[in-house]
Amino acid sequence: MSAQGKFVVKTFKILLFTIAAALLLMSAVRYLPWHGGVKTPTPAPSKVVILDDDEKAWLKAHEPVRIAFDGHFPPYSFIDQGGHIKGIAYDTIKLISEKLDIDFEIDQRTLWSDIYPAALDKEVDVIATMVNRPERKFQFEFTKPYVFKSLVIVTHKNNQQIKDRSGLAGKTVALVENYQYSLRVLEEFPSITPYYVDSMRDALVAIETRQADAAIIFFATSYYLQNKHQFSQIKFTSFYDHNSANESIAVRSDWPILAGILQKGLDAISPAEKQAINDKWYAPTKLPVDYETIAKVVISLLLISLALLIWIGQMKRKNRRITLTRNKLQQANEELNSLKQDLENQVSQRTHQLQHSEQKYRSLVENLQDEYFFYRQNPDGVFTYLSPSVTTILGYSIEQFSSHYSQFLTDHPDNAKIGDYTARCLNGEKVPIYQIELYDNEGHKRCLEVLANPLLDDNEQCIGVEGIAHDITLLKQTCARLNWLSYYDDLTGLANRRLFTDRAEQMIALCQRNQEPMALLFLDVDRFKFVNDSLGHAAGDEVLKETAARLKSVVRESDIAARMGGDEFTLILPGADAEAAKIVAKKLQKKFSKPYELNEQQFRLGSSIGIAIFPQHGNDIDTLLQQADDAMYFAKKGKKGFAFCSSDQQHNNNRRLILERDLSKALAQQCYDDTFELKVVYQSKHCARSHQLIGYEALMRWQHPELGEISPVEFIPLAEESGLICELSRWMIRQVCHQAVCWSQTGIDFGKIAINISALELINLELAKNIIEQISAHHARCDWIELEINESALLKTPDIAIKTMEQLTNAGVFIAIDDFGTGYSSLVHMKNLPANYIKIDQSFIHNILHSTTDQAVVHAVIAMSHALHKKVIAEGVETEQQLQFLTDHGCDAVQGYWFSKPVAAQELNTRPAMAETA
């Protein structure tokens, strides 16, 4: 058989196979069970539901749980003739109730329009079936979907116009009012006329009575109602979509723990139990055959087959063309080889001719001037030729350079490669252009760019090196100057905006990694425009240079000073907080208040300084610059000299809302591993005299995933205002107890761990009981824990506070009065307080060596505390002199950066011997 005949037979076979596959597909999809219809051969045993202690306690405190069912949603949930809720959702919830032993109370509302608002108002705790949509995520917590639904198009059996979705355009369509999918149908088909009904049964009635051309309802609901109410004039036309509105259990948003419990219940339902519920309410049924889809599949298969045949034909033609091209290339290659041989012969002849003409070009080489000189070296490195221009460039005679060349080389690293390049040339290799550095006859360094090549004889043997040296000294100096100008200000010598931005971004990253603050100062010279306009630009330039000099006299080596343009300067202070920035700003003000000497006259100009602090005022350089710039204009406008940036009230409100939301979300995660945003760090406390470790203070840190580290000064008051402080404290106590147990089990003697208690918590009469129970629940001991209560908090409810403190101390918990000296506690209250420690606020320690007032306060607090039989601890000790002063005046214990910054528990690897309690 010919090749063409074989191709026709193969094509015919492929077409027959395609048609057979399409017919098989049509017959296979005519009858499908809507939910699979496959029963589990052997019922799987029920899964065990394990609730932790917190979940059990929560259920006990919140039962009964109020649940509502949509009463018009068969077979998922509906009201039977006896007025009872029935259906898949009801049986599922009932099974969860039995597995979890939850007491559900069924709400009497059965209309969706009543149930949904009630759930929003917290009158209903749980809705049995709700679609998890984005706009509902802030009102509800959802389980995973457990009811899966598909929308179908239902028409009168005599309707031949509507065969698929496209046939709905311009028709009257029955839709259930207030159902979410109804709105989506109207958005997709704005030309239809909606016929609103109260239930899906009413939608079927509208089709039966020809009040509507079609209805869009859930498939299972339609099938259930059709069988129950004997709708004989209805047919399924096609699917509208598949699994578009799957139902979950919806729980009120402030009970995320319940959503987790119910999910455990759903997960515990075995496949056999799910099948039993489905078999109760579903039965296999004949689905509508989507003939249009089948037709599309068949046509697609035919088109694919046709395309495949065309492709096969094209490939055969292409192979013939490739073979023809290969033959032509082989012929061309043979012709090229012949041509190559002819050219090689010609080159050999020309080489001899070029050797004869060498003398013609020697005069050209010898006349090279200014930047270039030509040279030749024999295999021993001896110069056999140098063009006269070497004298013009370096100042040496040809004899001097030839004899003492190696002595003129500098110690630049590039010179170490000269021998390697020369050796490679002598081996016949081509080397790249390289640079060398020499001293000229005046002792100045000159940079030469060298192009060297092997020097070959008639037999292609290397007999030396020849090359051209190019003096690029001026070019390199120009490039270096241009490079310097691209990073530094030419007038003042300070960093320019480009270099400042680059260094600032590096400094921000470093400070963020080390969790340190950073200050950015934006400085503007007052009345500079007056000087520049009245005395001229030369005088203005002198002012700018003098300003830069004064700025340099203040900054540290680690600081970054820059001129941003005009009379605007910036200064980065790594590690500086607001107080440190304020000190530098005052120094700068003092420097710039001195008169400028211009044209034998003195002028007082002054400056305006804006200050922004990282990360409080921004996490990137652009934000910090903008904030500092705004603060500078505020300072200039108010003639204040310097000012810190102050954000707009709306910005503060927005940030507050974001932080409140995210703090609540973080706590709702119920996560206590390394991925949790909230962390606990520990700062050591020491005996003042022996310096031995006596315990730690636990401090909270919040590492926001987007905003970075949030200061406790910001989020603790926010937690108090938003009502999250109690939950935050419970988390803190839980973490500290867990850490204490870990240390105890590993043999680390850690003394006592101090935890700060909010003033708002003191008004809770159950506070002491809750804390003691929580310590016990986590297998910790009360005598491991010390609670720090702010002095000012005692003034709000002294009687309740004293009672709470007595209950805690009776249980073994230590009590410390924090920030003592900043409030106005009366001696009567102090005498009656059952506190073990009085803690001196760090504001009195900071300047204790220079302030007689602070010294007097500290001495009085120590004396009074000892008279009341209470110990004293001072916080904020940063220097040895401060420590010595406190020790000399009888302070019992100290803490501060002199001993340790707050660090994570993982960094406390040592096991120090504990001192006796001071």
Coordinates of C-alpha atoms in Angstrom, one line a residue, residues 388-680:
P388 CA 59.9 57.4 22.8
S389 CA 56.5 58.4 24.2
V390 CA 57.4 56.5 27.5
T391 CA 59.5 59.5 28.3
T392 CA 56.6 61.9 27.7
I393 CA 54.3 59.9 30.0
L394 CA 56.6 58.8 32.9
G395 CA 59.5 61.2 32.5
Y396 CA 62.1 58.4 32.4
S397 CA 64.6 58.0 29.6
I398 CA 64.2 54.8 27.5
E399 CA 67.5 53.5 29.1
Q400 CA 66.3 54.2 32.7
F401 CA 62.9 52.6 32.2
S402 CA 64.4 49.5 30.5
S403 CA 67.0 49.0 33.2
H404 CA 65.0 49.8 36.4
Y405 CA 61.4 49.0 35.4
S406 CA 60.7 46.7 38.3
Q407 CA 61.9 49.4 40.8
F408 CA 59.2 51.8 39.6
L409 CA 56.3 49.5 40.4
T410 CA 54.2 50.4 43.4
D411 CA 52.9 47.8 45.9
H412 CA 49.4 47.9 44.3
P413 CA 47.8 44.3 44.3
D414 CA 47.3 44.5 40.5
N415 CA 51.1 44.5 40.0
A416 CA 51.3 41.0 41.4
K417 CA 49.6 39.7 38.3
I418 CA 52.1 41.0 35.8
G419 CA 54.3 37.9 35.9
D420 CA 51.3 35.6 35.3
Y421 CA 50.1 37.6 32.3
T422 CA 53.6 37.7 30.8
A423 CA 54.1 33.9 31.3
R424 CA 50.7 33.3 29.6
C425 CA 51.7 35.4 26.6
L426 CA 55.0 33.6 26.3
N427 CA 52.9 30.3 26.2
G428 CA 51.0 31.7 23.2
E429 CA 47.8 32.6 25.1
K430 CA 45.8 35.8 24.6
V431 CA 45.4 37.6 27.9
P432 CA 42.8 40.2 28.8
I433 CA 43.6 43.9 29.2
Y434 CA 45.1 44.5 32.6
Q435 CA 46.3 47.4 34.7
I436 CA 49.6 48.2 36.5
E437 CA 50.7 51.1 38.7
L438 CA 54.1 52.8 38.6
Y439 CA 55.8 55.9 40.1
D440 CA 56.8 58.5 37.5
N441 CA 60.1 60.3 37.8
E442 CA 58.5 62.9 40.2
G443 CA 57.2 60.2 42.6
H444 CA 53.5 60.5 41.5
K445 CA 51.6 57.3 41.0
R446 CA 50.5 56.6 37.4
C447 CA 48.0 53.9 36.3
L448 CA 48.6 52.2 33.0
E449 CA 46.2 49.9 31.0
V450 CA 48.2 47.2 29.2
L451 CA 47.2 45.3 26.1
A452 CA 49.8 42.5 25.6
N453 CA 50.0 39.8 22.9
P454 CA 52.4 37.0 22.1
L455 CA 55.2 37.9 19.6
L456 CA 55.5 35.0 17.0
D457 CA 58.2 34.2 14.5
D458 CA 57.7 32.7 11.0
N459 CA 57.3 29.2 12.5
E460 CA 54.5 30.4 14.8
Q461 CA 56.8 30.1 17.8
C462 CA 56.6 32.7 20.6
I463 CA 59.7 34.7 20.8
G464 CA 58.5 37.4 23.2
V465 CA 55.8 39.8 24.2
E466 CA 54.6 43.0 22.5
G467 CA 52.0 45.4 23.7
I468 CA 50.7 48.9 24.1
A469 CA 50.5 50.7 27.5
H470 CA 47.8 53.4 27.9
D471 CA 48.1 56.0 30.7
I472 CA 44.6 56.1 32.3
T473 CA 45.6 58.1 35.5
L474 CA 43.6 61.1 34.6
L475 CA 40.6 58.9 33.6
K476 CA 40.7 57.1 36.9
Q477 CA 41.0 60.3 38.9
T478 CA 38.0 61.7 37.0
C479 CA 36.0 58.5 37.7
A480 CA 36.9 58.6 41.4
R481 CA 35.8 62.2 41.6
L482 CA 32.6 61.5 39.8
N483 CA 32.0 58.5 42.1
W484 CA 32.7 60.7 45.2
L485 CA 30.3 63.4 43.9
S486 CA 27.6 60.7 43.4
Y487 CA 27.7 60.0 47.2
Y488 CA 28.9 63.2 48.8
D489 CA 28.0 66.9 48.7
D490 CA 30.7 68.8 46.9
L491 CA 30.3 72.0 48.9
T492 CA 30.1 70.6 52.5
G493 CA 31.7 67.2 52.2
L494 CA 28.7 65.6 53.9
A495 CA 26.8 62.6 52.6
N496 CA 24.3 63.5 49.9
R497 CA 20.7 62.3 49.7
R498 CA 21.7 59.1 47.8
L499 CA 24.3 58.0 50.3
F500 CA 22.2 59.1 53.3
T501 CA 19.2 57.0 52.1
D502 CA 21.4 54.0 51.5
R503 CA 23.1 54.2 54.9
A504 CA 19.8 55.0 56.7
E505 CA 18.1 51.9 55.2
Q506 CA 21.1 49.8 56.5
M507 CA 20.8 51.5 59.9
I508 CA 17.1 50.8 60.1
A509 CA 17.6 47.2 59.3
L510 CA 20.3 47.0 62.0
C511 CA 18.2 48.7 64.6
Q512 CA 15.3 46.5 63.8
R513 CA 17.4 43.4 64.1
N514 CA 18.8 44.6 67.4
Q515 CA 15.5 45.9 68.6
E516 CA 17.0 49.3 69.2
P517 CA 15.5 52.8 68.5
M518 CA 16.9 55.3 66.1
A519 CA 16.4 59.0 65.8
L520 CA 16.3 61.1 62.6
L521 CA 16.8 64.8 62.9
F522 CA 15.8 67.1 60.0
L523 CA 17.6 70.5 60.3
D524 CA 16.9 73.7 58.4
V525 CA 19.0 76.9 58.7
D526 CA 16.7 79.8 59.7
R527 CA 17.0 83.1 57.7
F528 CA 19.4 81.4 55.2
K529 CA 17.4 82.8 52.3
F530 CA 18.0 86.3 53.6
V531 CA 21.7 85.8 53.6
N532 CA 21.8 84.1 50.2
D533 CA 19.6 86.9 48.6
S534 CA 21.2 89.9 50.3
L535 CA 24.9 88.9 50.5
G536 CA 25.1 86.6 47.5
H537 CA 25.6 82.9 46.8
A538 CA 29.2 83.0 47.9
A539 CA 28.1 84.1 51.4
G540 CA 25.4 81.5 51.3
D541 CA 27.9 78.8 50.5
E542 CA 30.1 79.9 53.4
V543 CA 27.0 79.6 55.7
L544 CA 26.4 76.0 54.5
K545 CA 30.0 75.0 54.9
E546 CA 30.1 76.5 58.5
T547 CA 26.8 74.8 59.3
A548 CA 28.2 71.4 58.1
A549 CA 31.3 72.0 60.2
R550 CA 29.2 72.7 63.3
L551 CA 27.1 69.7 62.6
K552 CA 30.2 67.5 62.3
S553 CA 31.4 68.8 65.7
V554 CA 28.4 67.3 67.5
V555 CA 27.9 63.9 65.8
R556 CA 29.5 60.7 66.9
E557 CA 31.5 58.4 64.6
S558 CA 28.5 56.1 64.3
D559 CA 26.1 58.9 63.4
I560 CA 25.2 59.8 59.8
A561 CA 25.1 63.5 58.8
A562 CA 24.0 64.6 55.3
R563 CA 23.0 67.6 53.3
M564 CA 19.7 66.9 51.5
G565 CA 19.8 70.0 49.4
G566 CA 19.6 73.8 49.8
D567 CA 19.8 74.6 53.5
E568 CA 18.4 71.3 54.7
F569 CA 20.5 68.8 56.7
T570 CA 19.7 65.5 58.2
L571 CA 21.3 63.5 61.0
I572 CA 20.8 59.8 61.9
L573 CA 21.4 58.8 65.6
P574 CA 21.6 55.0 65.9
G575 CA 20.4 53.6 69.2
A576 CA 19.0 57.0 70.3
D577 CA 15.5 57.3 71.7
A578 CA 13.5 60.5 72.1
E579 CA 15.4 61.6 75.2
A580 CA 18.8 61.2 73.6
A581 CA 17.6 62.9 70.4
K582 CA 16.4 65.8 72.5
I583 CA 19.8 66.2 74.1
V584 CA 21.5 66.2 70.7
A585 CA 18.9 68.7 69.4
K586 CA 19.7 71.1 72.2
K587 CA 23.5 70.8 71.5
L588 CA 22.8 71.6 67.9
Q589 CA 20.7 74.6 68.9
K590 CA 23.5 75.9 71.0
K591 CA 26.0 75.5 68.2
F592 CA 23.8 77.2 65.7
S593 CA 22.9 80.0 68.0
K594 CA 26.4 81.3 67.8
P595 CA 26.9 84.1 65.2
Y596 CA 28.2 83.5 61.6
E597 CA 31.2 85.6 60.4
L598 CA 30.3 86.9 56.9
N599 CA 32.0 89.7 55.0
E600 CA 33.5 91.0 58.3
Q601 CA 30.0 91.1 59.8
Q602 CA 28.3 88.8 62.3
F603 CA 24.9 87.3 61.7
R604 CA 22.8 85.1 64.1
L605 CA 20.8 82.7 62.0
G606 CA 19.6 79.8 64.3
S607 CA 18.0 76.6 63.2
S608 CA 14.7 74.6 63.2
I609 CA 14.9 70.9 63.9
G610 CA 12.3 68.2 63.4
I611 CA 12.7 64.8 65.1
A612 CA 11.3 61.4 64.2
I613 CA 12.0 58.2 66.2
F614 CA 12.2 54.7 64.7
P615 CA 10.1 52.6 65.0
Q616 CA 7.4 54.7 66.7
H617 CA 7.1 57.3 63.9
G618 CA 7.9 55.0 60.9
N619 CA 9.6 51.8 59.8
D620 CA 11.2 53.1 56.6
I621 CA 13.4 56.0 55.7
D622 CA 10.8 57.8 53.5
T623 CA 8.2 57.8 56.3
L624 CA 10.8 59.0 58.9
L625 CA 12.0 61.8 56.6
Q626 CA 8.5 62.9 56.0
Q627 CA 7.6 62.8 59.7
A628 CA 10.8 64.7 60.7
D629 CA 10.3 67.2 57.9
D630 CA 6.8 67.9 59.1
A631 CA 8.1 68.3 62.6
M632 CA 10.7 70.7 61.4
Y633 CA 8.1 72.9 59.8
F634 CA 6.1 72.7 63.0
A635 CA 9.1 73.8 65.0
K636 CA 9.9 76.6 62.5
K637 CA 6.3 77.8 62.6
G638 CA 6.1 77.8 66.4
K639 CA 9.6 79.2 66.8
K640 CA 10.3 76.3 69.1
G641 CA 13.8 75.4 68.0
F642 CA 13.0 71.7 67.7
A643 CA 9.9 69.5 67.8
F644 CA 9.0 65.9 67.6
C645 CA 6.7 64.7 64.9
S646 CA 3.0 64.4 65.9
S647 CA 0.8 62.3 63.7
D648 CA -2.6 63.4 62.6
Q649 CA -5.5 62.3 65.0
Q650 CA -7.1 60.3 62.2
H651 CA -3.8 58.4 61.7
N652 CA -3.6 57.7 65.4
N653 CA -7.2 56.4 65.4
N654 CA -6.6 54.2 62.3
R655 CA -3.4 52.8 63.9
R656 CA -5.3 52.2 67.2
L657 CA -8.1 50.3 65.4
I658 CA -5.6 48.2 63.5
L659 CA -3.6 47.3 66.6
E660 CA -6.8 46.6 68.6
R661 CA -8.0 44.3 65.8
D662 CA -4.7 42.5 65.4
L663 CA -4.1 42.1 69.1
S664 CA -7.6 40.5 69.4
K665 CA -6.8 38.3 66.4
A666 CA -3.4 37.3 67.8
L667 CA -4.9 36.3 71.2
A668 CA -7.8 34.4 69.4
Q669 CA -5.2 32.2 67.7
Q670 CA -4.6 30.4 71.0
C671 CA -1.1 29.7 69.8
Y672 CA 1.9 29.6 72.3
D673 CA 4.8 28.4 70.1
D674 CA 7.6 30.4 68.5
T675 CA 5.3 31.5 65.6
F676 CA 3.1 33.5 68.0
E677 CA 3.3 37.3 67.7
L678 CA 3.4 37.9 71.4
K679 CA 6.7 37.0 73.2
V680 CA 8.0 37.1 76.8

